Amino acid sequence: MTDQAMLFGSTGDRAENDPDRLTVCALNVQSAPPARAHKLAEWLLSTEASVLVLTEIRDSDGSRQLLETLRADGFSTTPAQLNAAGAPTAGDKYHAVIATFGHQISRQLRGPMGNRVAVTDLTTVHGQVRIVGMYAPANGMTLESSHTRAQFQRRALGELAALRRPRTVFAGDLNVVEPGHEPRLTAYETHDYEFYTAICSAGMVDTFRSLHPDQHEHSWFSDRFLAQRIDHTFMTSATGTVTGCHYDRTTIDTSLSDHSAMITTIDLRTGQATGSLTSP
């Protein structure tokens, strides 16, 4: 065990991954500085999730420390390095990162949208599962912000359609809420709701709604802008069956992030078996 692994805790103490299940933890890490990164890494390891979708990552000392700690504890990350050779030089300063444990990675991709989208193909005993992580632009409550979000959303729907495979999990801080969200939020516009509904119309299942059709839950809280469910996990129905999905507010209560973590467990045995992926 490395000194770093001893400092932050180790996956050596965790139970072996259940090969029949995929546990996905999606969390906006709020650009963690070094002082918070080690505590955040400890908490992420404690979830025993096999897939972490981390958003609002920046190429900073804190983010690098967070990812280095996860790698020291046996996780593989996509991208492998935030400043890896060949990464878009003119890309957005914010990154989405996927970290996986206990599953073989058959492919890591970067889409044309650059840093805000990360893609990993996992080989499981039940076939290939594609993980897509995304960090969408925040709602700045201005006309410029609305225009930026609308442009991103149009491109994201096209990229998601190209990336989608029979078994796909799509997660991250999408900075949109669903139609009928409570409380009612006047800061969101028609294109924001259309982005959410278009994802569902494309055959993706909202994992939280699949288990909690009537529950009003939130992942980000503001006295001024009210409580919002802006962190989401979707999957194709062929991926499997959602057996658990909840928002864990521990990250907010302990000041690890200003977002709740979203933890989803998927039983892969009921999914559609697929062979190796041959196209990007």
mmCIF file of C-alpha atoms in Angstrom:
data_model
loop_
_atom_site.group_PDB
_atom_site.id
_atom_site.type_symbol
_atom_site.label_atom_id
_atom_site.label_comp_id
_atom_site.label_asym_id
_atom_site.label_seq_id
_atom_site.Cartn_x
_atom_site.Cartn_y
_atom_site.Cartn_z
ATOM 1 C CA MET A 1 0.000 0.000 0.000
ATOM 2 C CA THR A 2 1.336 3.469 -0.843
ATOM 3 C CA ASP A 3 1.784 6.198 1.784
ATOM 4 C CA GLN A 4 -0.979 8.102 0.044
ATOM 5 C CA ALA A 5 -3.355 5.138 0.252
ATOM 6 C CA MET A 6 -2.568 4.761 3.967
ATOM 7 C CA LEU A 7 -3.355 8.443 4.518
ATOM 8 C CA PHE A 8 -6.727 8.474 2.806
ATOM 9 C CA GLY A 9 -7.983 4.945 3.404
ATOM 10 C CA SER A 10 -7.785 2.063 1.010
ATOM 11 C CA THR A 11 -10.019 -0.003 -1.226
ATOM 12 C CA GLY A 12 -8.093 -2.950 0.193
ATOM 13 C CA ASP A 13 -10.588 -2.853 3.071
ATOM 14 C CA ARG A 14 -13.688 -2.859 0.887
ATOM 15 C CA ALA A 15 -15.767 -5.873 -0.070
ATOM 16 C CA GLU A 16 -15.246 -7.305 -3.529
ATOM 17 C CA ASN A 17 -17.448 -5.829 -6.244
ATOM 18 C CA ASP A 18 -20.629 -7.748 -6.890
ATOM 19 C CA PRO A 19 -20.215 -8.685 -10.581
ATOM 20 C CA ASP A 20 -23.984 -8.655 -11.037
ATOM 21 C CA ARG A 21 -24.374 -5.040 -9.955
ATOM 22 C CA LEU A 22 -23.063 -1.631 -10.912
ATOM 23 C CA THR A 23 -23.094 1.111 -8.277
ATOM 24 C CA VAL A 24 -22.696 4.613 -9.689
ATOM 25 C CA CYS A 25 -21.961 7.665 -7.534
ATOM 26 C CA ALA A 26 -22.368 10.991 -9.352
ATOM 27 C CA LEU A 27 -21.110 14.095 -7.559
ATOM 28 C CA ASN A 28 -20.256 17.689 -8.385
ATOM 29 C CA VAL A 29 -17.041 18.112 -6.357
ATOM 30 C CA GLN A 30 -17.170 21.933 -6.468
ATOM 31 C CA SER A 31 -13.564 22.320 -7.668
ATOM 32 C CA ALA A 32 -12.191 20.890 -4.429
ATOM 33 C CA PRO A 33 -9.034 22.630 -3.139
ATOM 34 C CA PRO A 34 -6.286 20.476 -1.558
ATOM 35 C CA ALA A 35 -7.611 21.008 1.970
ATOM 36 C CA ARG A 36 -10.956 19.485 1.007
ATOM 37 C CA ALA A 37 -9.746 16.997 -1.620
ATOM 38 C CA HIS A 38 -8.374 14.409 0.813
ATOM 39 C CA LYS A 39 -11.600 14.379 2.879
ATOM 40 C CA LEU A 40 -13.645 14.131 -0.299
ATOM 41 C CA ALA A 41 -11.547 11.200 -1.520
ATOM 42 C CA GLU A 42 -12.092 9.437 1.798
ATOM 43 C CA TRP A 43 -15.834 9.884 1.515
ATOM 44 C CA LEU A 44 -15.963 8.694 -2.088
ATOM 45 C CA LEU A 45 -14.022 5.566 -1.159
ATOM 46 C CA SER A 46 -16.428 4.916 1.716
ATOM 47 C CA THR A 47 -19.397 4.685 -0.696
ATOM 48 C CA GLU A 48 -17.836 1.530 -2.216
ATOM 49 C CA ALA A 49 -19.229 2.629 -5.579
ATOM 50 C CA SER A 50 -17.611 0.920 -8.545
ATOM 51 C CA VAL A 51 -18.197 3.932 -10.822
ATOM 52 C CA LEU A 52 -17.678 7.585 -9.843
ATOM 53 C CA VAL A 53 -18.872 10.351 -12.162
ATOM 54 C CA LEU A 54 -17.195 13.525 -10.911
ATOM 55 C CA THR A 55 -18.071 16.969 -12.258
ATOM 56 C CA GLU A 56 -16.815 20.523 -11.784
ATOM 57 C CA ILE A 57 -13.273 19.180 -11.844
ATOM 58 C CA ARG A 58 -10.600 21.738 -12.762
ATOM 59 C CA ASP A 59 -6.959 21.274 -13.746
ATOM 60 C CA SER A 60 -5.860 22.366 -10.267
ATOM 61 C CA ASP A 61 -3.809 21.064 -7.359
ATOM 62 C CA GLY A 62 -6.924 19.965 -5.484
ATOM 63 C CA SER A 63 -8.426 18.085 -8.417
ATOM 64 C CA ARG A 64 -5.128 16.389 -9.221
ATOM 65 C CA GLN A 65 -4.751 15.348 -5.570
ATOM 66 C CA LEU A 66 -8.287 13.936 -5.555
ATOM 67 C CA LEU A 67 -7.736 11.882 -8.704
ATOM 68 C CA GLU A 68 -4.242 10.747 -7.683
ATOM 69 C CA THR A 69 -5.674 9.465 -4.408
ATOM 70 C CA LEU A 70 -8.385 7.501 -6.218
ATOM 71 C CA ARG A 71 -5.794 6.018 -8.579
ATOM 72 C CA ALA A 72 -3.561 5.109 -5.615
ATOM 73 C CA ASP A 73 -6.507 3.161 -4.254
ATOM 74 C CA GLY A 74 -6.999 1.160 -7.430
ATOM 75 C CA PHE A 75 -9.341 3.322 -9.502
ATOM 76 C CA SER A 76 -8.794 4.019 -13.186
ATOM 77 C CA THR A 77 -9.775 7.486 -14.388
ATOM 78 C CA THR A 78 -11.011 8.895 -17.673
ATOM 79 C CA PRO A 79 -9.186 11.012 -18.655
ATOM 80 C CA ALA A 80 -6.068 9.378 -17.264
ATOM 81 C CA GLN A 81 -4.594 12.842 -16.610
ATOM 82 C CA LEU A 82 -6.312 16.243 -16.746
ATOM 83 C CA ASN A 83 -3.513 17.660 -18.877
ATOM 84 C CA ALA A 84 -2.889 14.492 -20.882
ATOM 85 C CA ALA A 85 -1.216 14.784 -24.261
ATOM 86 C CA GLY A 86 -3.754 15.176 -27.016
ATOM 87 C CA ALA A 87 -6.395 16.720 -24.749
ATOM 88 C CA PRO A 88 -8.184 19.731 -26.266
ATOM 89 C CA THR A 89 -5.982 22.763 -25.678
ATOM 90 C CA ALA A 90 -8.846 25.202 -26.163
ATOM 91 C CA GLY A 91 -11.295 23.155 -24.130
ATOM 92 C CA ASP A 92 -13.454 24.306 -21.263
ATOM 93 C CA LYS A 93 -11.701 24.796 -17.912
ATOM 94 C CA TYR A 94 -14.179 22.403 -16.307
ATOM 95 C CA HIS A 95 -13.922 18.627 -16.692
ATOM 96 C CA ALA A 96 -16.121 15.612 -16.200
ATOM 97 C CA VAL A 97 -14.110 12.632 -14.938
ATOM 98 C CA ILE A 98 -15.133 8.975 -14.656
ATOM 99 C CA ALA A 99 -13.333 6.803 -12.088
ATOM 100 C CA THR A 100 -13.930 3.035 -12.082
ATOM 101 C CA PHE A 101 -12.928 0.209 -9.764
ATOM 102 C CA GLY A 102 -13.083 -3.550 -10.268
ATOM 103 C CA HIS A 103 -14.117 -3.508 -13.932
ATOM 104 C CA GLN A 104 -11.928 -3.856 -16.990
ATOM 105 C CA ILE A 105 -11.897 -0.779 -19.202
ATOM 106 C CA SER A 106 -12.073 -1.658 -22.868
ATOM 107 C CA ARG A 107 -12.080 1.900 -24.200
ATOM 108 C CA GLN A 108 -11.773 5.502 -23.048
ATOM 109 C CA LEU A 109 -13.104 8.249 -25.294
ATOM 110 C CA ARG A 110 -13.158 12.004 -25.576
ATOM 111 C CA GLY A 111 -16.055 13.377 -27.574
ATOM 112 C CA PRO A 112 -15.934 16.491 -29.761
ATOM 113 C CA MET A 113 -17.415 18.532 -26.892
ATOM 114 C CA GLY A 114 -14.106 18.300 -25.050
ATOM 115 C CA ASN A 115 -13.509 18.400 -21.325
ATOM 116 C CA ARG A 116 -17.117 18.463 -20.164
ATOM 117 C CA VAL A 117 -17.818 14.952 -21.487
ATOM 118 C CA ALA A 118 -15.959 11.741 -20.577
ATOM 119 C CA VAL A 119 -16.749 8.248 -21.874
ATOM 120 C CA THR A 120 -15.631 4.847 -20.605
ATOM 121 C CA ASP A 121 -16.581 1.377 -21.869
ATOM 122 C CA LEU A 122 -16.593 -1.255 -19.117
ATOM 123 C CA THR A 123 -16.390 -4.999 -19.617
ATOM 124 C CA THR A 124 -18.625 -6.755 -17.096
ATOM 125 C CA VAL A 125 -19.572 -10.413 -16.763
ATOM 126 C CA HIS A 126 -22.901 -9.443 -18.337
ATOM 127 C CA GLY A 127 -21.427 -7.616 -21.333
ATOM 128 C CA GLN A 128 -20.266 -4.146 -22.238
ATOM 129 C CA VAL A 129 -21.608 -1.070 -20.450
ATOM 130 C CA ARG A 130 -20.843 2.419 -21.681
ATOM 131 C CA ILE A 131 -20.545 5.158 -19.032
ATOM 132 C CA VAL A 132 -21.007 8.758 -20.171
ATOM 133 C CA GLY A 133 -20.219 11.541 -17.699
ATOM 134 C CA MET A 134 -21.233 15.135 -18.396
ATOM 135 C CA TYR A 135 -20.941 18.517 -16.713
ATOM 136 C CA ALA A 136 -23.320 20.992 -18.332
ATOM 137 C CA PRO A 137 -22.917 24.775 -18.000
ATOM 138 C CA ALA A 138 -24.476 26.284 -14.890
ATOM 139 C CA ASN A 139 -27.552 28.455 -14.959
ATOM 140 C CA GLY A 140 -26.143 31.950 -14.496
ATOM 141 C CA MET A 141 -29.652 33.465 -14.516
ATOM 142 C CA THR A 142 -28.739 35.749 -17.441
ATOM 143 C CA LEU A 143 -29.584 35.902 -21.159
ATOM 144 C CA GLU A 144 -25.969 35.035 -21.979
ATOM 145 C CA SER A 145 -26.095 32.010 -19.696
ATOM 146 C CA SER A 146 -29.346 30.875 -21.299
ATOM 147 C CA HIS A 147 -27.819 31.127 -24.775
ATOM 148 C CA THR A 148 -24.722 29.188 -23.661
ATOM 149 C CA ARG A 149 -26.841 26.448 -22.094
ATOM 150 C CA ALA A 150 -29.119 26.164 -25.136
ATOM 151 C CA GLN A 151 -26.126 25.775 -27.485
ATOM 152 C CA PHE A 152 -24.525 23.180 -25.213
ATOM 153 C CA GLN A 153 -27.778 21.247 -24.871
ATOM 154 C CA ARG A 154 -28.274 21.018 -28.634
ATOM 155 C CA ARG A 155 -24.748 19.704 -29.121
ATOM 156 C CA ALA A 156 -25.059 17.375 -26.135
ATOM 157 C CA LEU A 157 -28.178 15.697 -27.509
ATOM 158 C CA GLY A 158 -26.366 15.017 -30.785
ATOM 159 C CA GLU A 159 -23.317 13.674 -29.010
ATOM 160 C CA LEU A 160 -25.393 11.517 -26.678
ATOM 161 C CA ALA A 161 -27.213 10.019 -29.664
ATOM 162 C CA ALA A 162 -23.862 9.173 -31.276
ATOM 163 C CA LEU A 163 -22.406 7.755 -28.058
ATOM 164 C CA ARG A 164 -25.448 5.768 -26.960
ATOM 165 C CA ARG A 165 -25.086 1.984 -26.964
ATOM 166 C CA PRO A 166 -27.618 -0.723 -25.980
ATOM 167 C CA ARG A 167 -26.285 -0.595 -22.425
ATOM 168 C CA THR A 168 -25.457 2.981 -21.472
ATOM 169 C CA VAL A 169 -25.357 4.897 -18.188
ATOM 170 C CA PHE A 170 -25.391 8.698 -18.511
ATOM 171 C CA ALA A 171 -24.756 10.758 -15.371
ATOM 172 C CA GLY A 172 -23.578 14.091 -14.090
ATOM 173 C CA ASP A 173 -24.512 17.610 -13.126
ATOM 174 C CA LEU A 174 -26.719 18.546 -16.075
ATOM 175 C CA ASN A 175 -27.897 21.850 -14.574
ATOM 176 C CA VAL A 176 -31.495 21.280 -15.670
ATOM 177 C CA VAL A 177 -34.631 20.221 -13.828
ATOM 178 C CA GLU A 178 -37.545 18.115 -14.965
ATOM 179 C CA PRO A 179 -40.943 19.503 -15.998
ATOM 180 C CA GLY A 180 -43.195 19.635 -12.971
ATOM 181 C CA HIS A 181 -40.240 20.216 -10.642
ATOM 182 C CA GLU A 182 -41.199 21.390 -7.169
ATOM 183 C CA PRO A 183 -40.628 24.062 -6.139
ATOM 184 C CA ARG A 184 -41.393 25.836 -9.406
ATOM 185 C CA LEU A 185 -38.242 27.514 -10.694
ATOM 186 C CA THR A 186 -38.672 30.599 -12.867
ATOM 187 C CA ALA A 187 -34.972 30.781 -13.767
ATOM 188 C CA TYR A 188 -35.234 27.795 -16.111
ATOM 189 C CA GLU A 189 -36.465 28.203 -19.665
ATOM 190 C CA THR A 190 -38.217 26.073 -22.252
ATOM 191 C CA HIS A 191 -34.979 24.733 -23.720
ATOM 192 C CA ASP A 192 -33.878 23.496 -20.280
ATOM 193 C CA TYR A 193 -37.018 21.392 -19.831
ATOM 194 C CA GLU A 194 -36.796 20.220 -23.450
ATOM 195 C CA PHE A 195 -33.261 18.973 -22.812
ATOM 196 C CA TYR A 196 -34.481 16.762 -19.973
ATOM 197 C CA THR A 197 -37.494 15.449 -21.914
ATOM 198 C CA ALA A 198 -35.389 14.828 -25.042
ATOM 199 C CA ILE A 199 -33.050 12.585 -23.048
ATOM 200 C CA CYS A 200 -36.036 10.570 -21.821
ATOM 201 C CA SER A 201 -37.556 10.495 -25.315
ATOM 202 C CA ALA A 202 -34.282 9.055 -26.631
ATOM 203 C CA GLY A 203 -34.868 5.911 -24.592
ATOM 204 C CA MET A 204 -33.015 6.864 -21.427
ATOM 205 C CA VAL A 205 -34.600 6.098 -18.049
ATOM 206 C CA ASP A 206 -34.343 8.601 -15.179
ATOM 207 C CA THR A 207 -33.090 6.183 -12.516
ATOM 208 C CA PHE A 208 -34.422 8.239 -9.617
ATOM 209 C CA ARG A 209 -37.875 8.620 -11.145
ATOM 210 C CA SER A 210 -38.019 4.909 -11.963
ATOM 211 C CA LEU A 211 -38.029 4.136 -8.229
ATOM 212 C CA HIS A 212 -39.568 7.328 -6.849
ATOM 213 C CA PRO A 213 -42.231 8.503 -9.318
ATOM 214 C CA ASP A 214 -43.833 10.979 -6.904
ATOM 215 C CA GLN A 215 -40.995 11.991 -4.574
ATOM 216 C CA HIS A 216 -39.646 15.540 -4.684
ATOM 217 C CA GLU A 217 -35.921 15.377 -3.961
ATOM 218 C CA HIS A 218 -33.135 17.911 -4.574
ATOM 219 C CA SER A 219 -29.372 17.894 -5.055
ATOM 220 C CA TRP A 220 -28.499 21.596 -4.744
ATOM 221 C CA PHE A 221 -29.903 24.168 -2.356
ATOM 222 C CA SER A 222 -30.044 27.954 -2.398
ATOM 223 C CA ASP A 223 -31.977 30.464 -0.321
ATOM 224 C CA ARG A 224 -32.168 32.731 -3.353
ATOM 225 C CA PHE A 225 -32.725 30.202 -6.168
ATOM 226 C CA LEU A 226 -34.509 27.497 -4.127
ATOM 227 C CA ALA A 227 -33.878 23.745 -3.988
ATOM 228 C CA GLN A 228 -33.130 22.070 -7.327
ATOM 229 C CA ARG A 229 -32.706 18.505 -8.630
ATOM 230 C CA ILE A 230 -30.012 19.221 -11.205
ATOM 231 C CA ASP A 231 -27.807 16.118 -10.786
ATOM 232 C CA HIS A 232 -29.121 13.149 -12.740
ATOM 233 C CA THR A 233 -28.402 9.555 -13.690
ATOM 234 C CA PHE A 234 -30.053 8.020 -16.746
ATOM 235 C CA MET A 235 -29.648 4.602 -18.312
ATOM 236 C CA THR A 236 -30.985 2.619 -21.230
ATOM 237 C CA SER A 237 -33.580 0.047 -20.191
ATOM 238 C CA ALA A 238 -31.349 -2.712 -21.603
ATOM 239 C CA THR A 239 -28.677 -1.898 -19.016
ATOM 240 C CA GLY A 240 -30.537 -3.659 -16.226
ATOM 241 C CA THR A 241 -32.896 -2.911 -13.351
ATOM 242 C CA VAL A 242 -32.520 -0.037 -10.911
ATOM 243 C CA THR A 243 -32.558 -1.532 -7.412
ATOM 244 C CA GLY A 244 -31.546 1.573 -5.479
ATOM 245 C CA CYS A 245 -31.274 5.296 -6.140
ATOM 246 C CA HIS A 246 -31.011 8.149 -3.659
ATOM 247 C CA TYR A 247 -29.402 11.516 -3.036
ATOM 248 C CA ASP A 248 -26.918 11.477 -0.148
ATOM 249 C CA ARG A 249 -26.746 14.885 1.514
ATOM 250 C CA THR A 250 -23.758 13.939 3.674
ATOM 251 C CA THR A 251 -21.506 15.777 1.220
ATOM 252 C CA ILE A 252 -23.400 19.011 1.898
ATOM 253 C CA ASP A 253 -23.769 18.505 5.644
ATOM 254 C CA THR A 254 -19.996 17.942 6.008
ATOM 255 C CA SER A 255 -19.042 20.760 3.587
ATOM 256 C CA LEU A 256 -17.414 18.389 1.116
ATOM 257 C CA SER A 257 -19.452 19.913 -1.720
ATOM 258 C CA ASP A 258 -22.434 22.181 -2.290
ATOM 259 C CA HIS A 259 -24.167 19.239 -4.047
ATOM 260 C CA SER A 260 -25.652 16.015 -2.758
ATOM 261 C CA ALA A 261 -24.152 12.838 -4.176
ATOM 262 C CA MET A 262 -26.455 10.698 -6.313
ATOM 263 C CA ILE A 263 -25.968 6.965 -5.747
ATOM 264 C CA THR A 264 -27.594 4.458 -8.094
ATOM 265 C CA THR A 265 -27.394 0.661 -7.997
ATOM 266 C CA ILE A 266 -28.192 -1.303 -11.164
ATOM 267 C CA ASP A 267 -28.752 -5.065 -11.354
ATOM 268 C CA LEU A 268 -27.043 -6.021 -14.623
ATOM 269 C CA ARG A 269 -28.490 -9.538 -14.754
ATOM 270 C CA THR A 270 -31.738 -8.303 -16.274
ATOM 271 C CA GLY A 271 -29.993 -6.328 -18.994
ATOM 272 C CA GLN A 272 -29.424 -7.186 -22.618
ATOM 273 C CA ALA A 273 -26.122 -8.986 -23.073
ATOM 274 C CA THR A 274 -23.883 -7.365 -25.641
ATOM 275 C CA GLY A 275 -20.598 -8.259 -27.205
ATOM 276 C CA SER A 276 -17.560 -6.040 -27.662
ATOM 277 C CA LEU A 277 -18.063 -2.535 -28.967
ATOM 278 C CA THR A 278 -16.548 -2.126 -32.380
ATOM 279 C CA SER A 279 -17.426 1.471 -33.191
ATOM 280 C CA PRO A 280 -16.348 4.637 -31.351
#
